[in-house]
Coordinates of C-alpha atoms in Angstrom, one line a residue:
M1 CA 23.8 44.0 -89.3
T2 CA 25.1 47.5 -89.2
D3 CA 28.0 48.3 -86.8
R4 CA 26.1 51.0 -84.9
M5 CA 28.6 51.4 -82.1
T6 CA 27.5 54.6 -80.5
M7 CA 25.7 56.1 -83.4
G8 CA 22.0 57.1 -83.7
R9 CA 18.9 55.1 -84.6
R10 CA 19.4 55.5 -88.3
D11 CA 22.6 53.4 -88.4
V12 CA 21.0 50.0 -88.5
L13 CA 21.7 46.4 -89.1
A14 CA 20.0 43.2 -89.7
G15 CA 20.3 39.8 -88.2
M16 CA 19.4 36.2 -88.1
G17 CA 20.7 32.8 -88.5
G18 CA 19.4 29.2 -88.6
L19 CA 18.0 26.7 -86.2
I20 CA 18.8 23.3 -85.0
G21 CA 18.1 20.8 -87.8
G22 CA 14.9 18.9 -88.6
A23 CA 14.0 15.9 -90.8
A24 CA 12.0 16.4 -93.9
L25 CA 8.4 15.2 -93.6
A26 CA 6.7 15.6 -96.9
G27 CA 3.1 16.9 -96.5
Q28 CA 3.1 16.7 -92.7
A29 CA 2.9 19.5 -90.1
A30 CA 4.7 17.4 -87.4
A31 CA 8.4 17.9 -88.2
A32 CA 10.9 16.0 -86.0
V33 CA 14.3 17.4 -85.2
T34 CA 17.3 15.4 -86.2
A35 CA 19.2 13.6 -83.4
A36 CA 22.3 15.4 -82.2
P37 CA 25.4 14.5 -84.2
A38 CA 27.7 11.9 -82.5
A39 CA 30.9 13.9 -82.5
G40 CA 29.9 16.4 -79.7
R41 CA 28.3 15.2 -76.5
S42 CA 24.6 16.1 -76.3
L43 CA 22.5 15.4 -73.2
M44 CA 19.2 16.5 -74.7
T45 CA 17.6 16.9 -78.1
E46 CA 14.9 19.2 -79.2
C47 CA 11.2 18.3 -79.6
G48 CA 9.7 18.3 -83.0
Y49 CA 7.7 21.4 -83.9
G50 CA 4.6 19.2 -84.3
D51 CA 5.1 17.6 -80.9
V52 CA 4.4 20.8 -79.1
T53 CA 1.0 22.5 -79.2
L54 CA 0.7 26.1 -78.0
L55 CA -2.5 26.7 -76.0
D56 CA -4.4 29.9 -75.4
G57 CA -2.3 32.5 -73.9
P58 CA 0.2 35.3 -74.8
V59 CA 2.6 33.0 -76.6
R60 CA -0.2 31.5 -78.8
K61 CA -1.6 34.9 -79.5
Q62 CA 1.8 36.2 -80.7
F63 CA 2.3 33.1 -82.8
D64 CA -1.1 33.4 -84.5
Q65 CA -0.8 37.2 -85.1
T66 CA 2.7 36.8 -86.6
L67 CA 1.8 33.8 -88.9
A68 CA -1.3 35.7 -90.1
A69 CA 0.8 38.7 -91.0
L70 CA 3.4 36.6 -92.9
I71 CA 0.6 34.9 -94.8
A72 CA -0.9 38.2 -95.7
M73 CA 2.4 39.7 -97.1
D74 CA 2.2 40.4 -100.8
D75 CA 3.8 37.6 -102.8
D76 CA 4.8 39.8 -105.7
A77 CA 6.3 42.4 -103.4
L78 CA 8.3 39.7 -101.6
L79 CA 9.8 38.4 -105.0
R80 CA 10.3 41.8 -106.5
P81 CA 14.0 42.4 -105.6
F82 CA 15.0 39.1 -107.1
R83 CA 12.9 39.6 -110.3
V84 CA 14.4 43.0 -110.8
A85 CA 17.9 41.6 -110.5
A86 CA 17.1 38.8 -113.0
G87 CA 15.5 41.2 -115.5
L88 CA 12.1 39.7 -115.1
P89 CA 8.8 41.7 -115.2
V90 CA 7.6 43.2 -112.0
G91 CA 4.4 44.7 -110.8
P92 CA 3.8 47.9 -108.9
N93 CA 3.7 46.5 -105.4
K94 CA 6.8 46.9 -103.3
L95 CA 7.6 46.7 -99.6
G96 CA 10.2 49.5 -99.6
G97 CA 12.3 50.3 -96.6
W98 CA 15.3 48.0 -96.4
Y99 CA 13.8 45.5 -98.8
D100 CA 13.8 47.2 -102.2
A101 CA 16.8 48.8 -103.9
A102 CA 16.8 52.6 -103.7
E103 CA 19.0 55.0 -105.6
G104 CA 19.4 57.2 -102.6
F105 CA 21.0 54.5 -100.4
D106 CA 23.7 56.3 -98.5
P107 CA 24.4 54.7 -95.1
P108 CA 24.1 55.7 -92.4
R109 CA 22.3 58.9 -93.6
D110 CA 19.7 57.1 -95.7
M111 CA 19.1 53.4 -95.2
H112 CA 16.4 52.9 -97.9
G113 CA 17.4 49.9 -100.0
F114 CA 19.9 48.8 -97.4
I115 CA 19.7 45.0 -98.1
P116 CA 17.3 44.2 -100.9
G117 CA 15.4 40.9 -100.4
H118 CA 17.4 40.2 -97.2
S119 CA 14.5 38.9 -95.1
F120 CA 12.9 36.8 -97.9
G121 CA 14.5 33.6 -96.6
Q122 CA 13.5 34.4 -93.0
Y123 CA 9.9 34.8 -94.1
I124 CA 9.9 31.4 -95.8
S125 CA 11.6 29.9 -92.8
A126 CA 9.0 31.3 -90.4
L127 CA 6.1 30.2 -92.7
S128 CA 7.6 26.7 -92.9
R129 CA 8.1 26.4 -89.2
G130 CA 4.7 28.0 -88.6
Y131 CA 3.1 25.3 -90.8
A132 CA 5.0 22.6 -88.8
V133 CA 3.6 24.1 -85.6
S134 CA 0.0 24.7 -86.7
G135 CA -0.7 22.7 -89.8
D136 CA -2.1 25.9 -91.5
A137 CA -2.5 25.0 -95.1
A138 CA -2.3 28.6 -96.1
A139 CA 1.2 28.8 -94.8
K140 CA 2.3 25.8 -96.8
A141 CA 0.7 27.1 -99.9
K142 CA 2.5 30.4 -99.6
V143 CA 5.8 28.7 -99.1
D144 CA 5.2 26.6 -102.3
R145 CA 4.3 29.8 -104.3
L146 CA 7.3 31.7 -103.1
I147 CA 9.7 28.8 -103.8
A148 CA 8.3 28.4 -107.3
G149 CA 8.5 32.2 -107.9
F150 CA 12.1 32.4 -106.5
A151 CA 13.4 29.5 -108.7
P152 CA 13.7 31.5 -112.1
T153 CA 15.3 34.5 -110.4
I154 CA 18.4 32.8 -109.1
T155 CA 21.4 34.5 -110.8
P156 CA 24.8 35.8 -109.7
D157 CA 23.6 39.2 -110.9
F158 CA 21.6 39.5 -107.7
Y159 CA 24.8 40.0 -105.7
K160 CA 26.6 42.5 -108.1
D161 CA 27.3 45.6 -106.1
Y162 CA 25.5 44.1 -103.1
P163 CA 26.9 45.1 -99.7
L164 CA 26.1 42.1 -97.6
P165 CA 26.0 38.9 -99.8
A166 CA 26.8 36.5 -97.0
Y167 CA 24.1 38.0 -94.7
T168 CA 21.3 37.7 -97.2
Y169 CA 22.4 34.3 -98.6
D170 CA 22.5 32.9 -95.1
K171 CA 18.8 33.7 -94.6
T172 CA 17.9 32.5 -98.1
L173 CA 19.7 29.2 -97.4
M174 CA 17.8 28.8 -94.1
G175 CA 14.5 29.4 -95.8
L176 CA 15.2 26.8 -98.5
L177 CA 16.3 24.3 -95.8
D178 CA 13.2 24.9 -93.7
A179 CA 10.8 24.8 -96.7
Y180 CA 12.2 21.3 -97.5
A181 CA 12.3 20.0 -94.0
F182 CA 9.0 21.3 -92.6
T183 CA 6.7 21.5 -95.6
G184 CA 8.2 18.7 -97.8
N185 CA 8.9 21.1 -100.7
Q186 CA 11.3 19.1 -102.8
Q187 CA 12.1 22.0 -105.1
A188 CA 13.5 24.0 -102.2
L189 CA 16.2 21.3 -101.7
K190 CA 17.1 21.4 -105.4
L191 CA 17.5 25.2 -105.4
I192 CA 20.1 25.1 -102.6
G193 CA 22.9 24.2 -105.1
P194 CA 22.1 27.0 -107.6
A195 CA 21.5 29.6 -104.9
T196 CA 24.9 28.7 -103.4
D197 CA 26.7 28.8 -106.7
A198 CA 25.2 32.2 -107.4
V199 CA 26.7 33.8 -104.2
L200 CA 30.1 32.0 -104.0
P201 CA 31.9 34.3 -106.4
Y202 CA 31.0 37.2 -104.0
L203 CA 32.1 35.5 -100.8
P204 CA 35.7 35.7 -99.5
G205 CA 36.3 32.0 -99.1
R206 CA 36.8 32.2 -95.4
A207 CA 35.4 34.0 -92.4
Q208 CA 36.3 37.7 -92.2
D209 CA 36.4 39.6 -88.9
R210 CA 34.2 42.6 -89.4
Q211 CA 36.4 44.7 -87.2
L212 CA 39.3 44.1 -89.6
V213 CA 37.5 44.5 -92.9
K214 CA 38.5 47.5 -95.0
V215 CA 35.8 49.1 -97.2
P216 CA 36.9 49.0 -100.8
P217 CA 37.5 52.4 -102.5
G218 CA 34.4 53.8 -104.0
R219 CA 32.1 51.7 -101.8
N220 CA 29.9 53.0 -99.0
A221 CA 30.1 52.0 -95.3
A222 CA 27.7 49.1 -95.7
F223 CA 30.3 47.1 -97.7
G224 CA 32.2 46.6 -94.4
W225 CA 29.2 45.2 -92.5
D226 CA 28.8 41.7 -93.9
E227 CA 28.5 38.7 -91.5
T228 CA 30.4 35.8 -93.0
Y229 CA 31.1 34.4 -89.5
T230 CA 27.4 33.4 -89.1
L231 CA 27.3 31.1 -92.1
P232 CA 28.7 27.9 -90.5
E233 CA 25.5 27.0 -88.6
N234 CA 23.4 26.8 -91.7
F235 CA 26.2 25.2 -93.8
Y236 CA 26.3 22.4 -91.2
I237 CA 22.5 22.0 -91.3
A238 CA 22.6 22.0 -95.1
A239 CA 25.0 19.0 -95.1
E240 CA 22.9 17.2 -92.5
R241 CA 19.7 17.7 -94.5
G242 CA 21.1 16.3 -97.7
A243 CA 22.2 19.4 -99.7
G244 CA 25.7 18.0 -100.3
D245 CA 29.0 17.2 -98.7
R246 CA 30.6 20.4 -99.9
F247 CA 28.7 22.2 -97.1
H248 CA 30.8 20.6 -94.4
G249 CA 33.9 22.1 -96.0
L250 CA 32.2 25.5 -96.3
A251 CA 31.1 25.4 -92.7
R252 CA 34.6 24.8 -91.5
A253 CA 36.1 27.5 -93.8
Y254 CA 33.8 30.2 -92.3
L255 CA 34.4 29.5 -88.6
L256 CA 35.8 32.7 -87.1
D257 CA 38.4 30.9 -85.0
D258 CA 41.5 33.0 -84.9
T259 CA 40.1 36.3 -83.7
Y260 CA 36.9 35.2 -82.0
F261 CA 36.3 31.6 -81.0
N262 CA 39.9 30.9 -79.9
P263 CA 40.2 33.9 -77.7
L264 CA 36.8 33.2 -76.2
A265 CA 37.8 29.6 -75.6
D266 CA 40.9 30.9 -73.7
G267 CA 38.6 33.0 -71.5
R268 CA 39.4 36.3 -73.1
N269 CA 36.5 38.7 -73.5
V270 CA 36.8 40.0 -77.1
L271 CA 33.2 41.2 -77.2
P272 CA 33.6 44.9 -76.4
G273 CA 33.0 47.1 -79.5
R274 CA 31.7 44.2 -81.6
H275 CA 28.4 44.2 -83.3
A276 CA 26.2 42.5 -80.6
Y277 CA 23.5 40.4 -82.4
S278 CA 25.7 38.9 -85.1
H279 CA 28.4 37.9 -82.7
V280 CA 25.9 36.2 -80.4
N281 CA 24.4 34.5 -83.4
A282 CA 28.0 33.3 -84.4
L283 CA 28.1 31.4 -81.1
A284 CA 25.4 29.1 -82.6
S285 CA 27.9 28.3 -85.3
A286 CA 30.5 27.4 -82.6
M287 CA 28.0 25.1 -81.0
R288 CA 27.0 23.5 -84.3
A289 CA 30.7 22.9 -85.0
Y290 CA 31.1 21.3 -81.6
M291 CA 28.1 19.0 -82.1
V292 CA 29.3 17.9 -85.6
D293 CA 33.1 18.0 -85.4
G294 CA 33.5 17.6 -81.6
D295 CA 36.2 20.2 -80.9
P296 CA 35.7 21.1 -77.2
R297 CA 37.2 24.6 -77.9
H298 CA 34.1 25.5 -79.8
L299 CA 32.0 24.5 -76.8
A300 CA 34.2 26.5 -74.5
A301 CA 34.0 29.5 -76.8
A302 CA 30.2 29.4 -76.8
R303 CA 30.0 28.9 -73.0
N304 CA 32.4 31.7 -72.3
G305 CA 31.0 34.0 -74.9
L306 CA 27.4 33.7 -73.7
Q307 CA 28.6 34.2 -70.1
F308 CA 30.3 37.4 -71.1
V309 CA 27.0 38.5 -72.7
L310 CA 25.0 37.6 -69.5
N311 CA 27.5 39.6 -67.5
Q312 CA 26.4 42.8 -69.3
S313 CA 22.8 42.2 -69.8
W314 CA 19.8 44.3 -68.8
A315 CA 17.3 43.2 -66.2
T316 CA 15.1 42.2 -69.1
G317 CA 17.7 39.7 -70.3
G318 CA 18.5 41.9 -73.3
W319 CA 22.0 43.3 -74.3
G320 CA 23.9 45.4 -76.7
P321 CA 22.9 49.1 -76.6
N322 CA 23.4 50.7 -80.0
E323 CA 24.0 47.1 -81.2
S324 CA 27.4 47.0 -79.6
F325 CA 28.9 45.3 -76.5
V326 CA 30.3 47.7 -73.8
E327 CA 33.7 47.4 -72.1
P328 CA 33.4 45.5 -68.8
G329 CA 33.8 47.8 -65.8
S330 CA 33.1 50.9 -67.8
G331 CA 29.6 51.6 -66.7
G332 CA 28.6 51.6 -70.4
L333 CA 25.3 49.9 -69.8
G334 CA 24.2 52.6 -67.3
N335 CA 25.7 55.4 -69.3
S336 CA 23.6 54.4 -72.3
L337 CA 20.4 55.1 -70.4
T338 CA 20.9 58.8 -71.2
T339 CA 22.4 58.5 -74.7
T340 CA 20.3 56.1 -76.7
H341 CA 16.8 54.8 -77.3
S342 CA 18.3 51.7 -79.2
S343 CA 18.8 49.5 -76.1
F344 CA 18.3 46.0 -77.5
E345 CA 17.3 44.4 -80.8
A346 CA 14.4 42.6 -79.2
P347 CA 13.2 40.0 -81.8
C348 CA 16.6 39.4 -83.4
G349 CA 18.4 39.3 -80.1
T350 CA 15.9 37.0 -78.4
Y351 CA 15.9 34.6 -81.3
G352 CA 19.7 34.4 -81.5
H353 CA 20.0 34.1 -77.7
F354 CA 17.4 31.3 -77.6
K355 CA 19.3 29.3 -80.2
V356 CA 22.6 29.5 -78.4
A357 CA 21.0 28.8 -75.0
R358 CA 19.2 25.7 -76.4
Y359 CA 22.5 24.4 -77.8
L360 CA 24.3 24.9 -74.5
M361 CA 21.5 23.3 -72.5
R362 CA 21.7 20.3 -74.7
A363 CA 25.4 20.0 -74.4
T364 CA 25.7 20.8 -70.7
G365 CA 22.4 20.0 -69.0
D366 CA 22.6 23.4 -67.2
S367 CA 19.1 24.7 -66.5
R368 CA 20.4 28.3 -65.9
Y369 CA 20.6 29.0 -69.6
G370 CA 16.8 28.8 -69.5
D371 CA 16.6 31.6 -66.9
A372 CA 17.8 34.2 -69.4
M373 CA 15.5 32.7 -72.1
E374 CA 12.6 33.2 -69.7
K375 CA 13.5 36.8 -69.0
L376 CA 13.9 37.6 -72.7
M377 CA 10.6 35.9 -73.6
Y378 CA 8.5 37.8 -71.0
N379 CA 10.4 41.1 -71.1
A380 CA 11.4 41.5 -74.7
S381 CA 9.8 39.3 -77.4
L382 CA 6.3 39.1 -75.9
G383 CA 6.3 42.8 -75.5
A384 CA 7.0 43.4 -79.2
L385 CA 4.5 45.4 -81.3
P386 CA 2.8 43.0 -83.8
L387 CA 4.4 42.5 -87.2
R388 CA 2.3 44.1 -90.0
P389 CA 1.8 42.6 -93.5
D390 CA 3.5 45.7 -95.1
G391 CA 6.8 44.8 -93.2
S392 CA 6.4 47.3 -90.4
A393 CA 8.1 45.8 -87.4
Y394 CA 9.2 46.5 -83.9
Y395 CA 13.0 46.6 -83.6
Y396 CA 14.5 48.2 -80.6
A397 CA 13.5 47.8 -77.0
D398 CA 14.0 51.2 -75.3
Y399 CA 15.3 51.2 -71.8
S400 CA 16.3 54.9 -71.7
E401 CA 15.3 57.3 -68.9
I402 CA 12.1 58.0 -70.8
G403 CA 11.5 55.1 -73.2
A404 CA 8.7 54.0 -75.5
K405 CA 7.9 51.3 -78.0
S406 CA 7.6 52.2 -81.7
Y407 CA 7.7 50.7 -85.1
F408 CA 11.0 51.0 -86.9
E409 CA 11.3 53.9 -89.3
Y410 CA 12.0 51.6 -92.3
N411 CA 9.9 48.7 -93.4
C412 CA 11.3 45.2 -93.3
P413 CA 14.2 45.6 -90.9
C414 CA 16.0 42.5 -89.6
C415 CA 13.5 42.0 -86.8
S416 CA 10.7 41.7 -89.3
G417 CA 12.3 38.4 -90.3
S418 CA 13.3 37.0 -87.0
I419 CA 10.0 37.6 -85.1
G420 CA 8.3 34.8 -87.2
Q421 CA 11.1 32.3 -86.6
L422 CA 11.2 33.2 -82.9
A423 CA 7.4 32.8 -82.5
A424 CA 7.5 29.4 -84.2
D425 CA 10.4 28.3 -82.0
Y426 CA 8.6 28.9 -78.7
G427 CA 7.6 25.2 -78.5
P428 CA 11.1 23.8 -79.1
S429 CA 12.4 26.3 -76.6
A430 CA 9.9 25.3 -74.0
Y431 CA 10.7 21.6 -74.0
L432 CA 13.8 19.4 -74.5
R433 CA 14.0 15.7 -74.3
D434 CA 16.1 12.6 -74.0
D435 CA 15.5 8.9 -74.0
K436 CA 14.5 9.0 -70.3
G437 CA 11.9 11.8 -70.5
V438 CA 11.1 15.5 -70.8
F439 CA 12.8 18.7 -69.6
V440 CA 10.4 21.6 -69.1
N441 CA 12.3 24.8 -69.7
L442 CA 9.6 27.5 -70.2
Y443 CA 6.3 27.7 -68.4
I444 CA 3.7 28.5 -71.0
P445 CA 0.3 27.1 -71.7
S446 CA 1.1 24.2 -74.0
R447 CA 1.1 20.5 -74.6
V448 CA 4.1 18.3 -75.4
V449 CA 4.2 14.7 -76.7
W450 CA 7.1 12.5 -75.4
R451 CA 8.0 9.6 -77.7
R452 CA 9.7 6.3 -76.9
D453 CA 11.1 4.5 -79.9
G454 CA 9.2 6.9 -82.2
A455 CA 5.8 6.2 -80.7
P456 CA 3.9 8.6 -78.4
A457 CA 4.3 7.4 -74.8
L458 CA 3.1 10.3 -72.8
T459 CA 1.5 13.7 -73.2
L460 CA 2.1 16.5 -70.7
T461 CA -0.2 19.5 -70.7
Q462 CA 0.6 22.7 -68.7
Q463 CA -1.6 25.6 -67.8
G464 CA -1.5 28.4 -65.3
G465 CA -1.2 32.2 -64.9
Y466 CA 2.6 32.2 -64.4
P467 CA 4.5 34.6 -64.2
L468 CA 1.7 37.0 -63.2
G469 CA 1.0 34.3 -60.6
S470 CA 3.1 31.6 -59.0
D471 CA 1.2 28.5 -59.9
I472 CA 1.7 26.1 -62.8
A473 CA -0.5 23.0 -63.3
M474 CA 0.5 20.0 -65.4
A475 CA -1.6 16.9 -66.3
V476 CA -0.4 13.6 -67.7
E477 CA -2.1 11.6 -70.4
A478 CA -0.6 8.1 -71.0
P479 CA -2.3 5.2 -72.9
R480 CA -0.5 2.9 -70.4
P481 CA 1.8 3.3 -67.4
V482 CA 5.2 4.5 -68.4
K483 CA 8.4 5.1 -66.5
M484 CA 9.7 8.5 -67.3
A485 CA 11.8 11.3 -65.8
L486 CA 10.1 14.7 -65.7
R487 CA 12.7 17.5 -65.2
L488 CA 11.4 21.0 -64.3
R489 CA 13.6 24.1 -64.4
I490 CA 13.7 25.9 -61.1
P491 CA 14.9 29.5 -61.8
A492 CA 18.0 30.6 -59.9
W493 CA 16.0 33.5 -58.5
A494 CA 13.2 31.3 -57.1
G495 CA 12.4 32.0 -53.4
P496 CA 12.3 29.5 -50.5
Q497 CA 8.5 29.0 -50.7
T498 CA 8.9 27.2 -54.1
R499 CA 7.0 23.9 -54.0
L500 CA 6.5 20.9 -56.2
L501 CA 3.7 18.3 -55.7
V502 CA 2.7 15.2 -57.6
N503 CA -0.8 14.1 -57.1
G504 CA -0.9 16.3 -54.0
R505 CA 2.2 15.0 -52.4
A506 CA 5.3 17.2 -51.9
V507 CA 8.4 16.3 -53.8
G508 CA 11.9 17.0 -52.5
G509 CA 15.0 18.0 -54.3
V510 CA 13.7 21.4 -55.4
A511 CA 16.7 23.8 -55.6
P512 CA 17.0 27.1 -57.4
G513 CA 19.2 27.0 -60.5
R514 CA 18.7 23.3 -61.2
F515 CA 16.2 21.0 -62.8
A516 CA 13.9 19.3 -60.2
V517 CA 13.7 15.7 -61.2
V518 CA 10.6 13.5 -60.8
A519 CA 11.4 9.9 -62.0
R520 CA 8.5 7.6 -61.6
E521 CA 5.9 5.4 -63.3
W522 CA 3.4 7.9 -64.7
R523 CA -0.3 7.0 -65.2
N524 CA -3.1 8.6 -67.1
G525 CA -4.5 11.4 -65.0
D526 CA -1.5 12.1 -62.8
K527 CA -1.2 15.8 -61.7
V528 CA 1.8 17.9 -61.2
A529 CA 1.6 21.3 -59.3
L530 CA 4.6 23.7 -59.3
S531 CA 4.4 26.9 -57.3
I532 CA 7.4 29.2 -57.9
D533 CA 8.0 31.7 -55.2
R534 CA 8.5 35.0 -57.0
P535 CA 10.4 37.4 -54.6
L536 CA 10.4 41.1 -55.4
R537 CA 14.0 42.3 -55.8
L538 CA 16.0 45.2 -57.3
E539 CA 18.6 44.8 -59.9
P540 CA 21.1 47.6 -60.6
V541 CA 21.9 48.3 -64.2
D542 CA 25.6 47.7 -63.6
A543 CA 28.2 48.0 -60.8
Q544 CA 29.1 51.5 -61.7
H545 CA 25.5 52.7 -61.3
P546 CA 24.2 51.0 -58.1
A547 CA 21.5 53.6 -57.6
R548 CA 19.8 52.9 -60.9
V549 CA 17.7 49.8 -60.4
A550 CA 15.0 47.8 -62.0
A551 CA 12.2 46.3 -60.0
M552 CA 11.8 42.5 -60.7
Q553 CA 9.0 40.2 -59.7
G554 CA 10.1 36.7 -60.5
P555 CA 11.2 36.9 -64.2
L556 CA 9.3 40.1 -64.9
A557 CA 11.0 43.4 -65.2
L558 CA 8.5 46.1 -64.1
F559 CA 8.3 49.3 -66.1
A560 CA 7.1 52.5 -64.4
M561 CA 4.5 54.3 -66.5
G562 CA 4.7 58.0 -67.4
D563 CA 7.1 60.7 -68.3
R564 CA 7.6 62.3 -64.9
F565 CA 9.3 60.4 -62.1
V566 CA 10.6 61.1 -58.6
P567 CA 13.6 59.4 -57.0
L568 CA 12.7 56.6 -54.6
T569 CA 14.2 54.7 -51.7
S570 CA 14.8 51.0 -52.0
A571 CA 12.2 50.5 -49.3
Q572 CA 9.6 52.4 -51.3
L573 CA 10.4 50.3 -54.5
L574 CA 10.3 47.1 -52.5
S575 CA 6.8 48.0 -51.4
L576 CA 5.4 47.3 -54.9
K577 CA 2.3 45.1 -54.8
Q578 CA 0.2 43.6 -57.6
T579 CA -3.2 45.3 -57.6
A580 CA -4.9 41.9 -57.6
P581 CA -3.8 38.2 -57.8
G582 CA -2.7 37.6 -61.4
A583 CA -3.1 41.3 -62.4
A584 CA -0.6 42.9 -64.8
E585 CA -0.4 46.1 -62.7
W586 CA 1.7 46.9 -59.7
T587 CA 1.5 50.0 -57.5
L588 CA 3.6 51.4 -54.7
A589 CA 2.3 51.1 -51.2
A590 CA 4.5 54.0 -50.1
D591 CA 3.1 57.5 -50.2
V592 CA 4.7 58.9 -53.4
G593 CA 1.7 59.4 -55.5
R594 CA 0.0 56.8 -57.7
L595 CA 3.0 55.4 -59.7
R596 CA 2.0 52.4 -61.7
F597 CA 4.3 49.6 -63.0
Y598 CA 3.6 47.1 -65.7
P599 CA 5.5 44.2 -67.4
S600 CA 6.5 44.9 -71.1
S601 CA 3.8 42.6 -72.5
A602 CA 1.1 44.9 -70.9
I603 CA 2.5 48.1 -72.3
G604 CA 1.6 49.8 -75.6
T605 CA 3.4 52.9 -76.9
E606 CA 3.1 54.9 -73.6
P607 CA 6.3 56.4 -72.1
T608 CA 8.0 54.3 -69.5
R609 CA 11.1 54.0 -67.4
L610 CA 12.7 50.6 -66.6
Y611 CA 15.5 51.8 -64.3
Q612 CA 14.5 53.9 -61.3
F613 CA 16.7 56.3 -59.4
L614 CA 17.4 55.5 -55.8
I615 CA 18.0 58.0 -53.0

């Protein structure tokens, strides 16, 4: 991604990484995730994509829309940058924007042709995961066509005079790995070696700190923006999925220990001024290194690093205005409300944060990592404008004084690639598991299968109108009675009226910021009812701006609609009421005119304000 720092919307960057590994299942949609490596302690594993079914609701709608857009993308246009570099014939169709080389590329003034072909691997990854989730044969067929079309284009010539070789290769590698793991495409595995050999001459042989990279003479600014430090996660996955032992060595060579992970492990906040998304994404590499190699300093680096991120996050869960972290105690978050509309890279940032949080939940058992995931899902990713087949994509969430959603000015930005991976990953993000049972992390209409010794032992279905309402209903299907522990995440913000019932009887031990545990013998037809008390509260943007606050109802950040606002008292803001049970509209009971508030997912391109001014 581009190091935007405090520059304007035209200085962009792209981002993405990999996902926790899965086993190859030829011709099957139900892909299981590989068990955690033995070196690092893991309390949980992920559920296989095929073990979670998304049911009707906003999450399923976004998944379906995104997969349909990916399937509809033009195959020839997707392959064009690689065919051009290989000297192969090309047709007239192109995606443009960041995706196709352009003679006028002059960053940050003109970003056309920024990273040709960069999101190709992400599209393949999203299609492969989408197939694993849905079984959609059209997704698999498209993966097979794209892999076959990509094979003859692999050449080192692609990376000649290419500004971000590690960045694009990282995504290509993930696409090949996922095509193999989740669609059973054997050719994809065979192409990993040649694709790696093609890029290695253009990589530095070790991780480079982007803050220390000098742009070579005669090159433009983009040649200082590569993200070598995000490579290890996918290198570790490549080794685990059978791509070859050399990938272990490559993974270790590209860990950014000296200037990033080691200071973080020591508790030093080295985030300020760094590019936000890619350095959060790099924490996933630290976690993968911990799980494979077992160095506790990598776990400490990821824990401390994500905590530093949480300490400067918006009420929505997002972070990184202008794609950069602010200096703690500077008021930088609040100051950015008047200086930028590029508040948070919504799809990319949510995707990267989800990965790191899942890793940390697996390693620590701490449910509170799920609280930020929940905020991000409802306030950032589910509010994204739909991906279009021409590569038009929603990029920045806008939390400025007068903000609005819009499609990014260039086709195929980084978020056009990550939105498909994010949507396919909602299932593995919603549930985790161990040999004792299931952890419910996100409350979305869905169904999960828990397996014992590889065989389905219990199916849990959840429904409900949360978070527009408080109530979540779960039903158990079990072919025979089974002893299992059901762990339900209780958000740290949950109010005192939060209740958990099993078959109508209250269950104790429900505490905010922890998993509520119900360990019992479950029978077919058992019912679970969870009601999460959603107190209305106000969250200041930062300590330096205590009078700029966001209204929160449970996990939902409420955006005021319009382009004219009056200052309010805290009592007036706290008088907000939903217009009806389960409605997506809130109004003020106080007499200040009809000011309407909505969650992000209910807003189109109208002007809004997230942070209100208190008097």
